[in-house]
Short mmCIF file of C-alpha atoms and ligand atoms in Angstrom, two decimals:
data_model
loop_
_atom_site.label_atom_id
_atom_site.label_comp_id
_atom_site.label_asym_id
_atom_site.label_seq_id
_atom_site.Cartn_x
_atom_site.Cartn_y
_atom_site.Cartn_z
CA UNK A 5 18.67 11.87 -11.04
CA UNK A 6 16.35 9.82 -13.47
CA UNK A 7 14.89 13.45 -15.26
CA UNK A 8 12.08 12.70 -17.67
CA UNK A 9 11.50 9.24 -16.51
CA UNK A 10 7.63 8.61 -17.01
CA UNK A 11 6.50 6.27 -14.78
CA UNK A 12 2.71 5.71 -14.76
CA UNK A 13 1.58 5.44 -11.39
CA UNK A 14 -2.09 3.81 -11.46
CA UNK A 15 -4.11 4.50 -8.09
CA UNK A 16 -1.32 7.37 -7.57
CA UNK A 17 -4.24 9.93 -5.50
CA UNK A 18 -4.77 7.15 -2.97
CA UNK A 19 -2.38 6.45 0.54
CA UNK A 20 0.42 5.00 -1.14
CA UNK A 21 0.22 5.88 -4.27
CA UNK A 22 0.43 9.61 -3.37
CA UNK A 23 3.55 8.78 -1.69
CA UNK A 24 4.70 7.19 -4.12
CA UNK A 25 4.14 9.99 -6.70
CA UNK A 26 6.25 12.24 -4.26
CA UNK A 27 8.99 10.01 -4.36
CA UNK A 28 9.05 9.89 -7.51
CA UNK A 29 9.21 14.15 -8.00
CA UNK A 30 11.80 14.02 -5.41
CA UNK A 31 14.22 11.40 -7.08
CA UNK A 32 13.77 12.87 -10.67
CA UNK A 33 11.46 10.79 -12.12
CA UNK A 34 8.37 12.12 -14.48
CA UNK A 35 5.10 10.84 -12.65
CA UNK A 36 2.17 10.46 -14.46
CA UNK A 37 -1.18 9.44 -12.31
CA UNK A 38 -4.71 7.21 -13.83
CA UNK A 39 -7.31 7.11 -11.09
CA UNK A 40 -10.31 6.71 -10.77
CA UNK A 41 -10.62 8.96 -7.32
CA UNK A 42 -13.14 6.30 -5.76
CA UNK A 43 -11.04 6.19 -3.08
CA UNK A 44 -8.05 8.72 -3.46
CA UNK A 45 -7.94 12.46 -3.22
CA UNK A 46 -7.64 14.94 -6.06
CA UNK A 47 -5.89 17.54 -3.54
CA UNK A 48 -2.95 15.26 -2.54
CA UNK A 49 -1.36 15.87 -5.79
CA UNK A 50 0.80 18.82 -6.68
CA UNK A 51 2.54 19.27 -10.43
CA UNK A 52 1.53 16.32 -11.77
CA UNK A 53 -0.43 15.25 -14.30
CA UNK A 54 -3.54 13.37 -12.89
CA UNK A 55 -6.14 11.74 -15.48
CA UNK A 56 -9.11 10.40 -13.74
CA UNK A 57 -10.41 7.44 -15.27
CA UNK A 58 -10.42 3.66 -15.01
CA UNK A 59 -7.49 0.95 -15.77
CA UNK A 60 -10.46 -1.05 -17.46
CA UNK A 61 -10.56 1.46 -19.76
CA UNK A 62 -8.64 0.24 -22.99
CA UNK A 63 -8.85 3.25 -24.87
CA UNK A 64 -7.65 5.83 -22.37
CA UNK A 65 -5.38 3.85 -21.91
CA UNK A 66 -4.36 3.49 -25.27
CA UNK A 67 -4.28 7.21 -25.26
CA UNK A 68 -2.08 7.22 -22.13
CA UNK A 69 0.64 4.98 -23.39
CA UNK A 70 0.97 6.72 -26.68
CA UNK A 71 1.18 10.75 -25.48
CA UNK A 72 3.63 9.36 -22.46
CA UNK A 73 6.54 7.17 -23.25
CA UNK A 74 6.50 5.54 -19.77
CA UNK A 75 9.88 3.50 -18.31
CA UNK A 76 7.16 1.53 -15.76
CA UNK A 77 4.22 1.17 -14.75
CA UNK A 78 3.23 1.01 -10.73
CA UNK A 79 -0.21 -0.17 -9.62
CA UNK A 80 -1.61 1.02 -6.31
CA UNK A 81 -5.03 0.62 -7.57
CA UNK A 82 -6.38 -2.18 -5.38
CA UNK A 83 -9.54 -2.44 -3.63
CA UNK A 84 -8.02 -3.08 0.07
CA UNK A 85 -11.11 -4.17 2.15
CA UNK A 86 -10.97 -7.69 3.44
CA UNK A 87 -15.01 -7.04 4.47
CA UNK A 88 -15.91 -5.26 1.76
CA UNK A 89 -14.17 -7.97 -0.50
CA UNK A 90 -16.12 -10.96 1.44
CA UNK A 91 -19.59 -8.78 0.54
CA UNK A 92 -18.72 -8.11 -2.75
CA UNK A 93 -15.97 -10.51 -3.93
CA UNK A 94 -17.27 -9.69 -7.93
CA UNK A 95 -16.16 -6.18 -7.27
CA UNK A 96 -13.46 -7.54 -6.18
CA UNK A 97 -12.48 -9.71 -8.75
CA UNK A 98 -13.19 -7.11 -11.58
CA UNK A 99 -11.26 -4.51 -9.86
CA UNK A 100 -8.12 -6.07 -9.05
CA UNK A 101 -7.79 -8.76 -11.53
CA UNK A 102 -9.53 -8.30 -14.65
CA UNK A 103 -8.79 -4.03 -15.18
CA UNK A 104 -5.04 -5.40 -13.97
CA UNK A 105 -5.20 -7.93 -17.21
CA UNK A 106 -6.38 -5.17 -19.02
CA UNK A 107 -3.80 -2.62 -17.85
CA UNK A 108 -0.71 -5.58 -18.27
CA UNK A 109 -2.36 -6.03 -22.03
CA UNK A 110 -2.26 -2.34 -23.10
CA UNK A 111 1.26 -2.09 -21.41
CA UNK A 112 2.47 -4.89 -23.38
CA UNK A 113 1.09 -3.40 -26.43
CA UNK A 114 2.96 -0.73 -25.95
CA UNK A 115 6.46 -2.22 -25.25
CA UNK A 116 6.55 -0.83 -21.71
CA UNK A 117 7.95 -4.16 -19.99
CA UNK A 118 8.94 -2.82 -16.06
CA UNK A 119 6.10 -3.74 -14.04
CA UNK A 120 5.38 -2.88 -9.99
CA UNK A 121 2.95 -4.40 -8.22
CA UNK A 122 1.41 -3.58 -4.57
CA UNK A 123 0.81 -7.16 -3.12
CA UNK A 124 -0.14 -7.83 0.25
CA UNK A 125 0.64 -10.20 3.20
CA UNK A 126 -3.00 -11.16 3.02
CA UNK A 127 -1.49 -13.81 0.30
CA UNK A 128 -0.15 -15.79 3.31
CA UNK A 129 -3.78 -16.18 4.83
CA UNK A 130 -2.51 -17.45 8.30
CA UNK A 131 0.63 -18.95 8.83
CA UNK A 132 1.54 -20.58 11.90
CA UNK A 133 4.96 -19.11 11.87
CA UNK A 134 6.51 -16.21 13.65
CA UNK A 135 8.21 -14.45 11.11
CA UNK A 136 6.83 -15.00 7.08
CA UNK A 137 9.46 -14.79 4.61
CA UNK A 138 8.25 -15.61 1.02
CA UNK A 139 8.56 -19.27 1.25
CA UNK A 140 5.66 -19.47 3.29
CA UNK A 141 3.24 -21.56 1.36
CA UNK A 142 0.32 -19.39 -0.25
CA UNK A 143 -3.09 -19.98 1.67
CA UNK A 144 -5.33 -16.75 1.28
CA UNK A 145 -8.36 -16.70 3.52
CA UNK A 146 -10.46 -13.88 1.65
CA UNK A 147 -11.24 -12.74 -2.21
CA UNK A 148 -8.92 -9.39 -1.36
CA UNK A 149 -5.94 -11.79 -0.63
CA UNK A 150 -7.37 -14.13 -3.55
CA UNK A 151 -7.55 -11.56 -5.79
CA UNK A 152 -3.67 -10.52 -4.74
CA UNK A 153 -2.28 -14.04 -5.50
CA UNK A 154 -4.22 -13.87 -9.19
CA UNK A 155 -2.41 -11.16 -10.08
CA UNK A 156 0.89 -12.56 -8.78
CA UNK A 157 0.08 -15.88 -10.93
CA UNK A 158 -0.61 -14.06 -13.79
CA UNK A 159 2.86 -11.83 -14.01
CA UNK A 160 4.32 -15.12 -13.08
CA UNK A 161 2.71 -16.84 -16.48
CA UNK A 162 2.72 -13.93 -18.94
CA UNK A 163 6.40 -12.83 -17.82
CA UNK A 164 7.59 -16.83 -18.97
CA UNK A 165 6.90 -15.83 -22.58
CA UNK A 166 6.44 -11.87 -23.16
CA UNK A 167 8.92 -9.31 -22.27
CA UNK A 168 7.46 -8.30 -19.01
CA UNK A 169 9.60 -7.75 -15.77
CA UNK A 170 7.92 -7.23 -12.59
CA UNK A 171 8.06 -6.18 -9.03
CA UNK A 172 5.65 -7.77 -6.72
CA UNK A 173 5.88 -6.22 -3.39
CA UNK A 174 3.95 -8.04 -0.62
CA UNK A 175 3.21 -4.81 2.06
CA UNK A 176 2.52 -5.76 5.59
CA UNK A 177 0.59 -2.95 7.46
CA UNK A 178 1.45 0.54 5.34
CA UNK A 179 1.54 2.76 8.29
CA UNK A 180 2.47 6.54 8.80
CA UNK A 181 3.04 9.44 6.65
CA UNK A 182 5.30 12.20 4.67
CA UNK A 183 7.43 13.21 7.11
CA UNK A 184 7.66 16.80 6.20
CA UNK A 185 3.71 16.50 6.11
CA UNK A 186 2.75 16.79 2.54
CA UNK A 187 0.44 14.33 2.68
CA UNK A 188 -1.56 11.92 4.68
CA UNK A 189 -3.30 8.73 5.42
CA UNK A 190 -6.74 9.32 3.98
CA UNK A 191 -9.13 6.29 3.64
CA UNK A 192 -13.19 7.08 2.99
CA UNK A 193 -14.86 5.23 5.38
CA UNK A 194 -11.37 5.00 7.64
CA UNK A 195 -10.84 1.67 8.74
CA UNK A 196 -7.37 1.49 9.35
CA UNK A 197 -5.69 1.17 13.22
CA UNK A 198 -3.94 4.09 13.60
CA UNK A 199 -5.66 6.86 11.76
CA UNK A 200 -8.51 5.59 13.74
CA UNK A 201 -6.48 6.11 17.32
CA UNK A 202 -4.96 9.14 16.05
CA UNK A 203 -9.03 10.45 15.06
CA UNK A 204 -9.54 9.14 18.98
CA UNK A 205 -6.62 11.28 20.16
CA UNK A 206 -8.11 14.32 18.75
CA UNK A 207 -11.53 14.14 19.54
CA UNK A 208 -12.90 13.20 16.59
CA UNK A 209 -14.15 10.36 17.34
CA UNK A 210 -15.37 9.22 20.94
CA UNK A 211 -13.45 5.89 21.90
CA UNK A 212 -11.69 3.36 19.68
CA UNK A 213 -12.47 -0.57 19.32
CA UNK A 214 -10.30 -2.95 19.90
CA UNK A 215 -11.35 -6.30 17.55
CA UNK A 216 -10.73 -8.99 20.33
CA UNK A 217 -8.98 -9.28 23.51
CA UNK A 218 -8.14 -12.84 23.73
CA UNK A 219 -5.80 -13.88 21.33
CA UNK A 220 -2.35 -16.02 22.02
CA UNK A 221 -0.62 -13.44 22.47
CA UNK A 222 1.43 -11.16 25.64
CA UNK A 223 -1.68 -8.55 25.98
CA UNK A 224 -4.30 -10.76 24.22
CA UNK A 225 -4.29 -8.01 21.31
CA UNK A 226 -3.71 -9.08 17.50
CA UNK A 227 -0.08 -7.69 16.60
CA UNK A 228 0.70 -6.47 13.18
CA UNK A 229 4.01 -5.69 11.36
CA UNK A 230 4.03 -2.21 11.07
CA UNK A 231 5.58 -0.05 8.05
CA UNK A 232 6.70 3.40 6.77
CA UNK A 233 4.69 4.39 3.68
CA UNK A 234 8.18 5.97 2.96
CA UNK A 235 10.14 3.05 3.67
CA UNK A 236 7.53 1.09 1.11
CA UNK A 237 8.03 3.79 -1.52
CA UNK A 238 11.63 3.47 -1.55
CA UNK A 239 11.61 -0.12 -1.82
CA UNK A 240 9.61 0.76 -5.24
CA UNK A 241 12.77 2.76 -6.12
CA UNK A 242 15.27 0.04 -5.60
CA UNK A 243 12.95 -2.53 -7.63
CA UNK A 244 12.28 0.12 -10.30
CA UNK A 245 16.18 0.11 -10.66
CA UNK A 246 16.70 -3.45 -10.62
CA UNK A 247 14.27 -4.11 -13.08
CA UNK A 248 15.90 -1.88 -15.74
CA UNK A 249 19.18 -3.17 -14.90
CA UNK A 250 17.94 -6.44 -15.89
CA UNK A 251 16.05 -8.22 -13.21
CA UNK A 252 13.18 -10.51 -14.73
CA UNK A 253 10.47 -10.94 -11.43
CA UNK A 254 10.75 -10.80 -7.97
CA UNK A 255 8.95 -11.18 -5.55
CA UNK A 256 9.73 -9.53 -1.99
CA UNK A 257 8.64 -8.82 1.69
CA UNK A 258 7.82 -5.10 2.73
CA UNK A 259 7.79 -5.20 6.86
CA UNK A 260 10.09 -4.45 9.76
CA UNK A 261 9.93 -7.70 10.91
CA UNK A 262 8.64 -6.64 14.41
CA UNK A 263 5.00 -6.54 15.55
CA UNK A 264 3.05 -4.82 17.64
CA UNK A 265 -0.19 -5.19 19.09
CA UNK A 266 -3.26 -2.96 18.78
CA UNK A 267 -2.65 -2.45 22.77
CA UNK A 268 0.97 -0.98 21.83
CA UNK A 269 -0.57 1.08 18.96
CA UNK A 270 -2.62 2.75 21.36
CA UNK A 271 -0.57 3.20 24.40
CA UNK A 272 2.27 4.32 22.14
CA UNK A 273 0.26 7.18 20.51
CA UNK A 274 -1.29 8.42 24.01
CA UNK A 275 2.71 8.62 25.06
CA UNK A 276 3.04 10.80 21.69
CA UNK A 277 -0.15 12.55 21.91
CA UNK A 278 -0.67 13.05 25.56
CA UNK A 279 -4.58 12.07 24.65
CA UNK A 280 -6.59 9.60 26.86
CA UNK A 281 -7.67 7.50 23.57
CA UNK A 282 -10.39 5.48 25.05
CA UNK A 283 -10.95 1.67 24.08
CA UNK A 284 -13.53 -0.02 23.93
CA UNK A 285 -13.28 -4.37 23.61
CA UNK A 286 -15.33 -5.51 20.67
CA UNK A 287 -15.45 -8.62 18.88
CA UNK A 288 -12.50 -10.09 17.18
CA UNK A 289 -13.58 -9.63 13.45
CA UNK A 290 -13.67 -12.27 11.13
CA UNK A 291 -10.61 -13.61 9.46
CA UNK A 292 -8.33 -11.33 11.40
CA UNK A 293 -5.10 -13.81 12.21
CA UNK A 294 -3.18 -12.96 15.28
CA UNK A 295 -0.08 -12.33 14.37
CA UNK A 296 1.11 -11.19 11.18
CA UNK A 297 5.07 -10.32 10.85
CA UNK A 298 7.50 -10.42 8.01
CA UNK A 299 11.09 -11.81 7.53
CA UNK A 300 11.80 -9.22 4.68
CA UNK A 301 15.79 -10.27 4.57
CA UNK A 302 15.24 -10.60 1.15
CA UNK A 303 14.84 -7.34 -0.06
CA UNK A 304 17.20 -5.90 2.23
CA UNK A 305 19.77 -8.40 0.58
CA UNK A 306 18.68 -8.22 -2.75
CA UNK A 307 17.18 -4.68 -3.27
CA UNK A 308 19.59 -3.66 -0.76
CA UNK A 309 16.45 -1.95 1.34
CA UNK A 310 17.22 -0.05 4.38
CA UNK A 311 14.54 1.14 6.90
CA UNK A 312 14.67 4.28 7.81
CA UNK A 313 11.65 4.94 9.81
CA UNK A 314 11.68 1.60 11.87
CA UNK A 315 10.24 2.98 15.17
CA UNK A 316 6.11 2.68 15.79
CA UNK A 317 6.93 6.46 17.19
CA UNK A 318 7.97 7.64 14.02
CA UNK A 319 5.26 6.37 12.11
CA UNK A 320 2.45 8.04 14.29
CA UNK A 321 4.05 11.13 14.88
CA UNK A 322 4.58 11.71 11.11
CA UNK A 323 0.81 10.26 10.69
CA UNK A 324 -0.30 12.61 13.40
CA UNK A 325 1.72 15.73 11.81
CA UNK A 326 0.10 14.68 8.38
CA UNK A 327 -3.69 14.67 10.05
CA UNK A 328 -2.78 18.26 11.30
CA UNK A 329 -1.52 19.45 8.17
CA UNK A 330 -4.73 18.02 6.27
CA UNK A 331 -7.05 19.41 9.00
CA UNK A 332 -5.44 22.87 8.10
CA UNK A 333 -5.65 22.34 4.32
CA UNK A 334 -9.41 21.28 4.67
CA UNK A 335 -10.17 24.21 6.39
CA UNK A 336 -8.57 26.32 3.90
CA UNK A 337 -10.37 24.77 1.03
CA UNK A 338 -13.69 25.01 2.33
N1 UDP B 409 -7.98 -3.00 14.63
C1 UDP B 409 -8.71 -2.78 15.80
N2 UDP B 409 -9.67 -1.80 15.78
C2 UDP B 409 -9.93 -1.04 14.68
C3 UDP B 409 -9.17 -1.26 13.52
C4 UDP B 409 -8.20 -2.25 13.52
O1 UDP B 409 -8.53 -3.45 16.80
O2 UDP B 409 -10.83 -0.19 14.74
C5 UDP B 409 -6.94 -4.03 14.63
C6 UDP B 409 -7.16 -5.15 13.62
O3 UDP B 409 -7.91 -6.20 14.19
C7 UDP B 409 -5.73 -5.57 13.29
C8 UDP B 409 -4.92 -4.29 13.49
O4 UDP B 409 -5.73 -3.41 14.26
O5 UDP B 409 -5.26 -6.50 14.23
C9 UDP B 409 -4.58 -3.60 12.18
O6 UDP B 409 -5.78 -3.46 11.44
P1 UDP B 409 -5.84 -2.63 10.10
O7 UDP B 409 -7.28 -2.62 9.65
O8 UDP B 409 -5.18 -1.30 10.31
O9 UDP B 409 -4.94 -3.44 9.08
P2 UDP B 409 -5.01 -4.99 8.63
O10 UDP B 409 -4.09 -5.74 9.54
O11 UDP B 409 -6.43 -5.44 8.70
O12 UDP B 409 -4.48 -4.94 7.22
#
C-alpha cells in the first residue's frame, strides 16, 4: 500500500482521469483532482478532493502545491479533438502546451520532480508500418498530435537540466470502462466509436456512421488498437513506481497490439448486446489513417505491464455495464 501518497491528478473528472483517480484509492495512494470540468463530470468522483479550476492558473496552483505535499503529478487534461483542434488549433495550443509549461513550472517550484504524461499515438501521424513501436519516426498530421509532441519535447529539454522525471505514455484508442461499473465513458458532444455503437444499441441514437468504407484493409473499415482504460491506468502505476525508484524519462506504448476495425466494433457489440445497431456509410473523415496499432513490448518489458482486459468483448461489455449504471445514476439525480 502507498497510504498518504498525494498524487495530483490534473483532468482527474474526465474518462481517464476518473479512472485513474480510482486506481489510485484502490492501491493506497492519496488522490487529489484540478479540473476545470469543461469536459469531465463532477459526479464521477467519490472521497476525493476535487478543486475546479485551471492548470493556467499559477496561483491556485501555488496554493495546491503548498496545502498538498504531492509524490507526482498526472496530467489527463488534454483537449482530445483532432477536428476541434484543426478549427481551433490556438485553443489548442494554449490548452495543452502553454497551461502544461505552466503546471511543469509551479511543480518544479515546488520540488515535486515525478511527472506522468497522457500522450497519444496521434504523435506518429501515419506510419506505413503494421505495428508502431516508439522508434517510429515522429510525423503528426494535426495541432492535437502537434500539441502532444510539444509537450513530449519539452519534458525531454527541461528534464536534461532540472530534476524532473517523467512518464510519457503514448495511449492508442482508451476504450471500455470500470469493470465493477463505477464509472463510465462520458465525452460532451460523444464522438468516440464505441460509446457511440453502444448509444446505437440502446436506442439512443437511430443508426451509427461508419467514416469510410474503402480503405486497404480486410472489410474496407479503418482498424484501431483498442485499450482497457484499466489496463492504461495501471500502466500509470508501474511508471509512477519506476520513477521513484529512480527512472529519469521514458517514453512508452499503451495498446494491445491488435486492431480492429469499426466493422468488428460493431458486429462484436450486436453479439454482446443482441441490438441491431444500424450503420450507415459516411465519408471517411479527414486525417483519419487506416490503421493504427501499437508494438507496446516495451512497457511490458520495462514496466513489466500485463493486460488484463485484452479482449474487444471485455471492453464493451464493461463500457456497456458502465452506460447502464450511469443511466441509473442520472435518473436518480434528476
Ligand atoms: N469512427 C466511425 N464512426 C464514428 C466514430 C468513429 O467510423 O461515429 C471510426 C473512426 O474513423 C476511427 C475509429 O472509429 O477509425 C475510432 O474512432 P475514435 O473517434 O473512437 O478514436 P480515434 O481513432 O479517432 O482516436
Amino acid at each position: 500500500m502507498h497510504t498518504n501518497q498525494a498524487v495530483l491528478v490534473v483532468g482527474g473528472a474526465g474518462y481517464v482521469g476518473s479512472h485513474m483517480v480510482l486506481t489510485l484509492q484502490r492501491a493506497g495512494y492519496f488522490p487529489v483532482v484540478l479540473d476545470n470540468l469543461s469536459k469531465g463530470h463532477r459526479h464521477t468522483l467519490k472521497n476525493v478532493e476535487c478543486v475546479v479550476g485551471e492548470m493556467s492558473d499559477t496561483e491556485l496552483l501555488n496554493q495546491l502545491f503548498t496545502k498538498y505535499q504531492f509524490n507526482a503529478v498526472m496530467h489527463f487534461a488534454s483537449f482530445i479533438e483532432v477536428s476541434e483542434s484543426i478549427q481551433f488549433p490556438l485553443r489548442y495550443y494554449q490548452n495543452n502546451v502553454a497551461a502544461t509549461m505552466n503546471l511543469l513550472d509551479v511543480m518544479l517550484q515546488h520540488q515535486v520532480k515525478h511527472f506522468i504524461f497522457s500522450s497519444s499515438a496521434a504523435v506518429y501521424g501515419q506510419p506505413n508500418v503494421a505495428l508502431i513501436d516508439e522508434t517510429c519516426a515522429i510525423a503528426p498530421i494535426n495541432p492535437y498530435g502537434r500539441s502532444k509532441c510539444m509537450v513530449e519535447a519539452m519534458l525531454h529539454d527541461i528534464a536534461a537540466v532540472e530534476p524532473l522525471q517523467f512518464a510519457s505514455l503514448r495511449y492508442f484508442n482508451a476504450a471500455g470502462a470500470d469493470p465493477e461499473g463505477q464509472l463510465s465513458e462520458c465525452h460532451e458532444p460523444e464522438s468516440h466509436l464505441i460509446p457511440l455503437v453502444l448509444q446505437a444499441a440502446r436506442g439512443e441514437r437511430s443508426h451509427i456512421t461508419i467514416f469510410g468504407d474503402d480503405y486497404l484493409t480486410e472489410d474496407g473499415t479503418c482498424i484501431r488498437d483498442y485499450v482497457h482504460v484499466m489496463d492504461i491506468c495501471h500502466a500509470h502505476l508501474l511508471a509512477l513506481d519506476a520513477l521513484v525508484k529512480g527512472r529519469k524519462k521514458m517514453i512508452y506504448n499503451l495498446g494491445t497490439g491488435r486492431g480492429h476495425s469499426v466493422m468488428q466494433v460493431i458486429k462484436t457489440a450486436r453479439r454482446i448486446t443482441g441490438a441491431a445497431i444500424p450503420f450507415v456509410i459516411g465519408s471517411p473523415r479527414v486525417g483519419d489513417p487506416a490503421i493504427l496499432v501499437a508494438d507496446a513490448s516495451l512497457a511490458m518489458a520495462e514496466l513489466n505491464w500485463v493486460i488484463k482486459y485484452k479482449a474487444l468483448d471485455d471492453m464493451i461489455a464493461h463500457a456497456l455495464k458502465a452506460m447502464k449504471v450511469r443511466g441509473v445514476t442520472l435518473e436518480v439525480e434528476n
